[in-house]
Coordinates of C-alpha atoms in Angstrom, one line a residue:
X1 CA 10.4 -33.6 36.9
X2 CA 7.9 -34.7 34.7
X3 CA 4.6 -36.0 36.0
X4 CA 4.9 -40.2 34.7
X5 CA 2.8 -40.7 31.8
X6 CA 3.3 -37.1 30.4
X7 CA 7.1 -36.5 29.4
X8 CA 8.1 -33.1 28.9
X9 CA 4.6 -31.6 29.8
X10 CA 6.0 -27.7 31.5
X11 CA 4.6 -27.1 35.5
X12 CA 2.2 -24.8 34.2
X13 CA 0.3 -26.8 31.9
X14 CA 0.5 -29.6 33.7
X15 CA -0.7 -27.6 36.6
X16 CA -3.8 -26.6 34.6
X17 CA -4.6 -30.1 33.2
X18 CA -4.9 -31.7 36.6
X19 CA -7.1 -28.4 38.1
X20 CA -9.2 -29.5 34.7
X21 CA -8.7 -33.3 35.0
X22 CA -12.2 -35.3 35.3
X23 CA -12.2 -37.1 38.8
X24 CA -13.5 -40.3 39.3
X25 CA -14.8 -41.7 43.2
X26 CA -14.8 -45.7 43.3
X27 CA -14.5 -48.3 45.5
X28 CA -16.6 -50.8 47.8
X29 CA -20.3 -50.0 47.6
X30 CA -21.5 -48.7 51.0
X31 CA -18.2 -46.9 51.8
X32 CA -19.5 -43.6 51.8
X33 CA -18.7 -43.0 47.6
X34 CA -22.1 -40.9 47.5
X35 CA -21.2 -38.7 50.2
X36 CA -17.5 -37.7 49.0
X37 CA -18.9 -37.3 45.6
X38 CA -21.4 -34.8 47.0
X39 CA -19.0 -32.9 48.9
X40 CA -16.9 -32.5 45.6
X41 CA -20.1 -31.3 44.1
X42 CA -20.9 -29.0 46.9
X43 CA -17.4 -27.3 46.4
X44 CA -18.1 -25.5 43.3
X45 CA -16.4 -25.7 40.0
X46 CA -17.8 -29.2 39.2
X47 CA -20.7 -29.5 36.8
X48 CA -23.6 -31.0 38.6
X49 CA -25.2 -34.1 37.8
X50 CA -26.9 -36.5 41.3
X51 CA -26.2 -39.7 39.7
X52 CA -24.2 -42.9 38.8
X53 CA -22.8 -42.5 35.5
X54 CA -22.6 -46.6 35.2
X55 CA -20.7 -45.9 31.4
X56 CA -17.4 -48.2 32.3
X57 CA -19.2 -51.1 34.5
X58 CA -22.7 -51.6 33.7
X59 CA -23.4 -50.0 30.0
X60 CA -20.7 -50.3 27.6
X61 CA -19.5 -53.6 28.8
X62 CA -23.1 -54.7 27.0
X63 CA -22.5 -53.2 23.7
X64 CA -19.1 -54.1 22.6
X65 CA -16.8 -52.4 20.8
X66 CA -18.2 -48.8 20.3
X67 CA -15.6 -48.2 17.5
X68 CA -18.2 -49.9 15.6
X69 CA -21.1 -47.5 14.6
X70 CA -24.1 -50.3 15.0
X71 CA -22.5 -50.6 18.9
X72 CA -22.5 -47.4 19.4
X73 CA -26.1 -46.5 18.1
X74 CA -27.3 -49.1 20.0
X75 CA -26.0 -47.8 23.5
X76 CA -26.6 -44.5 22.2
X77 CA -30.8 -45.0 22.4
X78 CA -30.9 -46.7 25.3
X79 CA -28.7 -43.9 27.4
X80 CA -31.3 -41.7 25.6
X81 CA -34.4 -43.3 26.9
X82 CA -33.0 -44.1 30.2
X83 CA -33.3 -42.0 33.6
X84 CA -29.6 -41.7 33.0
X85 CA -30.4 -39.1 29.9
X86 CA -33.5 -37.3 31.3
X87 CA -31.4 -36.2 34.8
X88 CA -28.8 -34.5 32.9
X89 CA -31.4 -31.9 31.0
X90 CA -29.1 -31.7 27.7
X91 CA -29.9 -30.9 24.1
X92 CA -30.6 -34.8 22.4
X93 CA -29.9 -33.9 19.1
X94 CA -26.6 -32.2 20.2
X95 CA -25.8 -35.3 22.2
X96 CA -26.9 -37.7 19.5
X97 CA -24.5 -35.6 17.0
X98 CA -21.4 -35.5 19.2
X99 CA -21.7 -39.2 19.8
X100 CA -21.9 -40.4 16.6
X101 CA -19.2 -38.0 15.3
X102 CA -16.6 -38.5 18.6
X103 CA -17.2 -41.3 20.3
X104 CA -15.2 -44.5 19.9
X105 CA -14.9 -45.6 23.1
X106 CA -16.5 -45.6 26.8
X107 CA -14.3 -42.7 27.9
X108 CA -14.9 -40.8 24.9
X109 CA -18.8 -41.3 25.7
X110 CA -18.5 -40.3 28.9
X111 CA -16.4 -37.0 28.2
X112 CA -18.6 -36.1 25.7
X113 CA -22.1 -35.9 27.8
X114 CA -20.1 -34.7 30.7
X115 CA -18.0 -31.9 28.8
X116 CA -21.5 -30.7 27.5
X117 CA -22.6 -30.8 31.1
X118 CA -19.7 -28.8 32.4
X119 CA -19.8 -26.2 29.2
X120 CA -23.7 -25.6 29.8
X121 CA -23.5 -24.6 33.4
X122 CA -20.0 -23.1 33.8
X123 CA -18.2 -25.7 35.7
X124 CA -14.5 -26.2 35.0
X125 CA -14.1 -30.0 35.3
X126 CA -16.6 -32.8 36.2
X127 CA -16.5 -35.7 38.5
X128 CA -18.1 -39.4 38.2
X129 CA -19.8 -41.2 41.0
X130 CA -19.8 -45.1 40.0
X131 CA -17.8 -47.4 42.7
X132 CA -17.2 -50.7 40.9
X133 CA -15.4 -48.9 37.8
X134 CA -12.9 -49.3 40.6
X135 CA -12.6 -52.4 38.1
X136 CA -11.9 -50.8 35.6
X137 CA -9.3 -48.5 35.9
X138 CA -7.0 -49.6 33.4
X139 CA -9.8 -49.0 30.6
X140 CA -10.4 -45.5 32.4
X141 CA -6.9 -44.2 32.3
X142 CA -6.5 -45.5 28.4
X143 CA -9.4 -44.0 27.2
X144 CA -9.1 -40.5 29.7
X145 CA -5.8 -40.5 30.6
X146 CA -5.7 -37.1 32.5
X147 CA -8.5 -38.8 35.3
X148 CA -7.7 -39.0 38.9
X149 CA -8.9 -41.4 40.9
X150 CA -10.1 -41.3 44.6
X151 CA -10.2 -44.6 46.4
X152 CA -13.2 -44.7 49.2
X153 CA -12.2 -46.9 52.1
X154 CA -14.0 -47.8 54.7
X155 CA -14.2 -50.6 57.6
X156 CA -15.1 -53.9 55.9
X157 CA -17.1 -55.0 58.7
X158 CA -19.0 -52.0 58.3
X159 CA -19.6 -52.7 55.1
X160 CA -20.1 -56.2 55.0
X161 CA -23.0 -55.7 57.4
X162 CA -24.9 -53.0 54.9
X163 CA -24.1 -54.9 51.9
X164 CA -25.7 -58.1 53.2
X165 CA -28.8 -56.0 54.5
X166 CA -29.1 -54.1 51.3
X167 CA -28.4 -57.6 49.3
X168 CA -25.9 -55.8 47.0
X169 CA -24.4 -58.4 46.1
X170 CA -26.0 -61.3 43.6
X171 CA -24.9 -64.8 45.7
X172 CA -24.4 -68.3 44.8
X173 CA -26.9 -69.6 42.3
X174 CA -28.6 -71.3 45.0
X175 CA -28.6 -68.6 47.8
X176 CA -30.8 -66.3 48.6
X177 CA -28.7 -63.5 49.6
X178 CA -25.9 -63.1 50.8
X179 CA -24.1 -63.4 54.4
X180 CA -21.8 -60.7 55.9
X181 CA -19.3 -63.2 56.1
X182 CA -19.8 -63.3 51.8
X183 CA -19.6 -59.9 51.9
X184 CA -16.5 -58.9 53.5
X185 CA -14.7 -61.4 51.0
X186 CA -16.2 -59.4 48.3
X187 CA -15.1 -55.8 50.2
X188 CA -11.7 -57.1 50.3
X189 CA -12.0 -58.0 46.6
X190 CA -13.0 -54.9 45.8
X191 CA -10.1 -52.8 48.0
X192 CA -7.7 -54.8 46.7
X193 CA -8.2 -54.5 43.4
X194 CA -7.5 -50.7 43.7
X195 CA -4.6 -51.1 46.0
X196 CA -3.1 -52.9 42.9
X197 CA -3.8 -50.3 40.5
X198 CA -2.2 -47.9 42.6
X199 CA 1.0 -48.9 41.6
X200 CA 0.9 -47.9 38.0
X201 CA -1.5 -45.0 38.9
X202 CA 1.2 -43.1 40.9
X203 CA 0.2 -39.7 41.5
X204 CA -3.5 -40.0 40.1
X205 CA -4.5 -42.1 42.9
X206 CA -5.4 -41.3 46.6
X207 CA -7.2 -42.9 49.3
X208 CA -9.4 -41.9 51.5
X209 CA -10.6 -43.4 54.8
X210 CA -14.5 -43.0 55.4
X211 CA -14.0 -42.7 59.0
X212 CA -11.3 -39.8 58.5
X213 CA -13.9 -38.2 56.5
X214 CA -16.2 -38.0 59.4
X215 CA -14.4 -37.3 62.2
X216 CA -12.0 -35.2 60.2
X217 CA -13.2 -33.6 57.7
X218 CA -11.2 -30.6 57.0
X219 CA -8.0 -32.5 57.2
X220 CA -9.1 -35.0 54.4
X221 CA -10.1 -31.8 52.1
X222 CA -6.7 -29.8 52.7
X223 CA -5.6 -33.3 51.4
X224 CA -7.6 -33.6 48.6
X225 CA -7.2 -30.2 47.6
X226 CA -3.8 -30.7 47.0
X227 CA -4.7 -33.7 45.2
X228 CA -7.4 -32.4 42.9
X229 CA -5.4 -28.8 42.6
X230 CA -9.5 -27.6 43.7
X231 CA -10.6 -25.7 46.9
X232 CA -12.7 -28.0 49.2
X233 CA -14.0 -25.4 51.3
X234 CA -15.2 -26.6 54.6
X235 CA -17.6 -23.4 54.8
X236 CA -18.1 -23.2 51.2
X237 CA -19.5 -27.1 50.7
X238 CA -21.9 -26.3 54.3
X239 CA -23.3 -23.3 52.5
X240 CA -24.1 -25.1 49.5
X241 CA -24.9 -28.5 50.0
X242 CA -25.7 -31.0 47.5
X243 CA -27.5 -34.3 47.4
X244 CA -26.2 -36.1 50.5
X245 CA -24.4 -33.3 51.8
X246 CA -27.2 -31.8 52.4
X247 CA -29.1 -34.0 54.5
X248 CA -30.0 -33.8 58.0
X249 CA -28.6 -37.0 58.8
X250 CA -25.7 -36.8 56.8
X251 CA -22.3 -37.7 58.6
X252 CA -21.6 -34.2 58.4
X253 CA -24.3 -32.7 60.2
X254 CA -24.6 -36.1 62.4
X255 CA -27.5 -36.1 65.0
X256 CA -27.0 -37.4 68.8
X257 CA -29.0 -41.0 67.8
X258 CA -26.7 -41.6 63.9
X259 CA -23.5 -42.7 64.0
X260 CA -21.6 -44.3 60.9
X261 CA -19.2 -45.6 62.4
X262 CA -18.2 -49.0 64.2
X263 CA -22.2 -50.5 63.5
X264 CA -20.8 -53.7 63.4
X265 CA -20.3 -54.2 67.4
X266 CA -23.6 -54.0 67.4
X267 CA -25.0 -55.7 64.5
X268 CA -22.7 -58.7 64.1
X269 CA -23.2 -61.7 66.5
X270 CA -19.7 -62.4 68.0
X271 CA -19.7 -65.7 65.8
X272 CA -20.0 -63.3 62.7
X273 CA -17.4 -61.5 63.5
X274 CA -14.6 -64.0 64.7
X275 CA -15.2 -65.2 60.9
X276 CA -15.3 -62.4 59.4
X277 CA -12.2 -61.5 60.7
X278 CA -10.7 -64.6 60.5
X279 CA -11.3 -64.4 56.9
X280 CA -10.4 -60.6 56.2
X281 CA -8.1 -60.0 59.1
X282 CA -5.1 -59.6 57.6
X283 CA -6.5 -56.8 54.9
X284 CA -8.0 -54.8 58.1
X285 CA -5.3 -55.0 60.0
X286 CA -2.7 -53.9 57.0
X287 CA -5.3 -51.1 56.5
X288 CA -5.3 -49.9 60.4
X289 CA -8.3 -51.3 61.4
X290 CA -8.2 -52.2 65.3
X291 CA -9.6 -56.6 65.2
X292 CA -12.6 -57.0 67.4
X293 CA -11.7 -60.1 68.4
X294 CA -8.4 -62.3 69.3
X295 CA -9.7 -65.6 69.2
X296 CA -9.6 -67.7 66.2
X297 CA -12.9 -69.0 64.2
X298 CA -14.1 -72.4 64.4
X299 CA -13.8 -73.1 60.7
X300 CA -10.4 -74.8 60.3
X301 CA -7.5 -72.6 58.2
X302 CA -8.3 -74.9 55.4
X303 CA -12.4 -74.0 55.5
X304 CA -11.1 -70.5 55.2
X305 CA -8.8 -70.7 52.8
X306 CA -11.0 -72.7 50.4
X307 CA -14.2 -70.1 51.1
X308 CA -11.3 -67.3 49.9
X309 CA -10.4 -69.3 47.1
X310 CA -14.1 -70.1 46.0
X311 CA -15.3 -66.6 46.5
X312 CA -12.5 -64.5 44.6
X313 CA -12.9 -67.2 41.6
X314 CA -16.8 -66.2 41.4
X315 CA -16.4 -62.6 41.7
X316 CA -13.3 -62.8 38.9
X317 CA -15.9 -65.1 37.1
X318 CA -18.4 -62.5 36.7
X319 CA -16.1 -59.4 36.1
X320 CA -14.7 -61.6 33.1
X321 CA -18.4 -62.5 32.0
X322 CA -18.7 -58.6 32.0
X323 CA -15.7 -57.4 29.9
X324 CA -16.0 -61.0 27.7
X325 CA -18.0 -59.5 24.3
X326 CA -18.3 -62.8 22.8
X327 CA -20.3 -64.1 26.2
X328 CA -22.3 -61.3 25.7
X329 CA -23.8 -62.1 22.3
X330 CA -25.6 -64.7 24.5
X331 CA -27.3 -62.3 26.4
X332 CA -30.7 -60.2 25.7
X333 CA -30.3 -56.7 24.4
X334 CA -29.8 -54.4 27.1
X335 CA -32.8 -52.3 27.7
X336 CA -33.7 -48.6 28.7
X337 CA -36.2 -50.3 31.6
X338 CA -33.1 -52.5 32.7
X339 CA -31.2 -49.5 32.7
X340 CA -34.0 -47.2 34.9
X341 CA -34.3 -50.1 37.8
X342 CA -30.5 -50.6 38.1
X343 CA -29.3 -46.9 38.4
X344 CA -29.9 -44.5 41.2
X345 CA -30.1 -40.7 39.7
X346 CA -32.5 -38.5 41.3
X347 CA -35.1 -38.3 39.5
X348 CA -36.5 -35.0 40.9
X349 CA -33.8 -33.0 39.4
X350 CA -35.6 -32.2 35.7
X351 CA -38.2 -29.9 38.0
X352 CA -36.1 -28.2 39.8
X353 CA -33.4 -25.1 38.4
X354 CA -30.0 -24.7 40.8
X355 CA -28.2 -21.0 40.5
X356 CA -24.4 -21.8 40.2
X357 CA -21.7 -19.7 42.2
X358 CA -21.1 -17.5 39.4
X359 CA -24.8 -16.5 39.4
X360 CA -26.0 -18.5 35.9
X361 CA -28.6 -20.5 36.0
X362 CA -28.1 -24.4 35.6
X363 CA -30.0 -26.0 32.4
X364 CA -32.9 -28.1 33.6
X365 CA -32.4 -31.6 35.0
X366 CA -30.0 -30.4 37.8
X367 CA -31.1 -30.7 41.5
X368 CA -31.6 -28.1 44.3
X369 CA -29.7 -28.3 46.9
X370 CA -32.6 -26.9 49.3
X371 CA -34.4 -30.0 48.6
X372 CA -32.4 -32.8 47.9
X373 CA -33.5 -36.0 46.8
X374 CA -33.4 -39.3 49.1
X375 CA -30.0 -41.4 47.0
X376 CA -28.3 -44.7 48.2
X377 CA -24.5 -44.7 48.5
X378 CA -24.4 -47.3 45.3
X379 CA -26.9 -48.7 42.7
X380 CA -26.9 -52.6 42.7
X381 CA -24.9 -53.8 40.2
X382 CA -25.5 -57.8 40.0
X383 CA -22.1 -58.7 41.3

């Protein structure tokens, strides 16, 4: 039968199209996105570039409709003079020519830097590391409709707690940061909204537990490998490890004293997390997440209900303020500095070479994996 969305399309070439197909790793910030990216990258076959693209949810959104060749230049020189450009190591000129000639949208953008990448070092396919374009999926699959899409889940309380510590998230005019209690509303935002695109997404979607990914590491790749149609070598990824993967402390090469997992029963106070839970409960539970605590929160069910109500309405508020063109013509221009202190790319990579697995050597502007560079799992993104 099939695959939906490609009628008539024979096994073999539809085989070949989804071993090609660009994936793209999204969800919550701080649920290990960074780490499953790297262990793509560490797999071979995927061109290598240690960044966020940031195309879908941070750049195009500011430019408009890139159809329109004023738009287009505009983004154009700013991804040029940003740290986004200088890690990839490609020709400008080429770039600059492609782009103006190709590009009509933010998928076409993206495909055409990344195809380059791919073509210059030998790679097969390419993958994108950028969690909140888990909001915008539907503009993903129009504009590259062969993606797939892995979902990155992982305990809210978890990441409520690293969110509010890292203040990710930008808060209520008049707060200074935001609470974990804030910040599990915004996890379950964020899940939710990809659970819903799963629907339409059929086959192109997967989730992925962060804790499986830990403690079970070769049972999530024989999973994904079906998935992606690519070999995620367990052996193959440790022998040539890439940005996080590399690490000594990464979750794969954990130490006696780090542990990922479960930080909250130590680093939430016990009123924290009767809230918490009373407020996200019901999305842990339906996501198999064992509740901490039985007792119900002091707020009342209609303090809860109205904190839900309030928080979901900002956070849709914002996304809309993102995607909303005509808002943006209120806005300053987007600038190349704006860009270089919201992205995390290491920026290490343009001195370093990196010998693929078919013995060429990588253009500059990719990274070792001998010496990787220090990356956060997400770069802040002002929601």
């Amino acid at each position: 039968m099939p695959e939906k969305g490609k009628p008539g399309m024979p096994s073999a070439e539809l085989a070949k199209s989804k071993r090609n197909a660009p994936v793209f790793v999204v969800g919550s910030a701080r649920s290990g996105t960074t780490l499953l990216y790297d262990t793509l990258l560490s797999s071979g076959g995927f061109a290598l570039y240690l960044g966020e693209s940031n195309i879908f949810n941070f750049l195009a959104p500011r430019f408009g409709d890139l159809s329109v060749p004023k738009n287009r230049q505009k983004m154009l020189d700013v991804w040029l003079n940003s740290r986004l450009y200088r890690v990839c190591g490609l020709d400008r000129q080429k770039i600059e020519h492609d782009v103006n000639q190709r590009c009509r949208n933010a998928g076409d953008f993206l495909r055409i830097v990344m195809d380059e990448l791919a073509s210059q070092q030998g790679a097969h396919r390419w993958a994108s590391n950028a969690p909140e374009e888990i909001l915008h999926l539907r503009q993903i699959k129009e504009t590259i409709p062969e993606a797939l899409i892995i979902h990155m889940i992982r305990d809210g309380r978890d990441v409520s707690v690293s969110l509010s510590q890292k203040r990710y998230i930008r808060p209520f005019p008049w707060k200074k940061r935001e609470s974990p209690e804030g910040a599990a509303l915004y996890w379950e935002w964020i899940v939710r909204k990809g659970r819903e695109a799963a629907a339409w997404l059929g086959r192109d979607y997967i989730e992925v537990r962060f804790e499986e990914l830990v403690t079970e590491p070769r049972s999530v790749f024989r999973r994904l490998s079906d998935f992606l149609d690519h070999d995620l070598n367990y052996e193959r990824i440790h022998q040539n490890p890439v940005g996080t993967v590399a690490r000594p402390n990464t979750s794969f090469r954990s130490r006696s004293d780090f542990n990922p997992l479960a930080r909250w029963k130590n680093q939430l106070t016990s009123e924290q997390l009767a809230r918490i839970e009373a407020l996200v409960g019901d999305t842990l539970t339906e996501l198999g997440y064992e509740l901490g605590t039985s007792r119900p929160a002091s707020s009342s069910k209609l303090n809860l209900a109205c904190d839900r109500f309030i928080y979901r309405q900002f956070f849709e508020a914002k996304l809309q303020w993102k995607k909303n063109w005509i808002l943006h013509l209120l806005r300053p221009e987007l600038t190349s500095r704006e860009v270089d202190a919201a992205v995390i790319v290491d920026d290490l990579a343009p001195s370093r070479g990196f010998t693929l697995q078919n013995g060429m050597t990588a253009a500059p502007g990719l990274p070792s994996s001998a010496s990787p560079a220090p990356a956060a799992e997400s770069a802040p993104s002002g929601n």
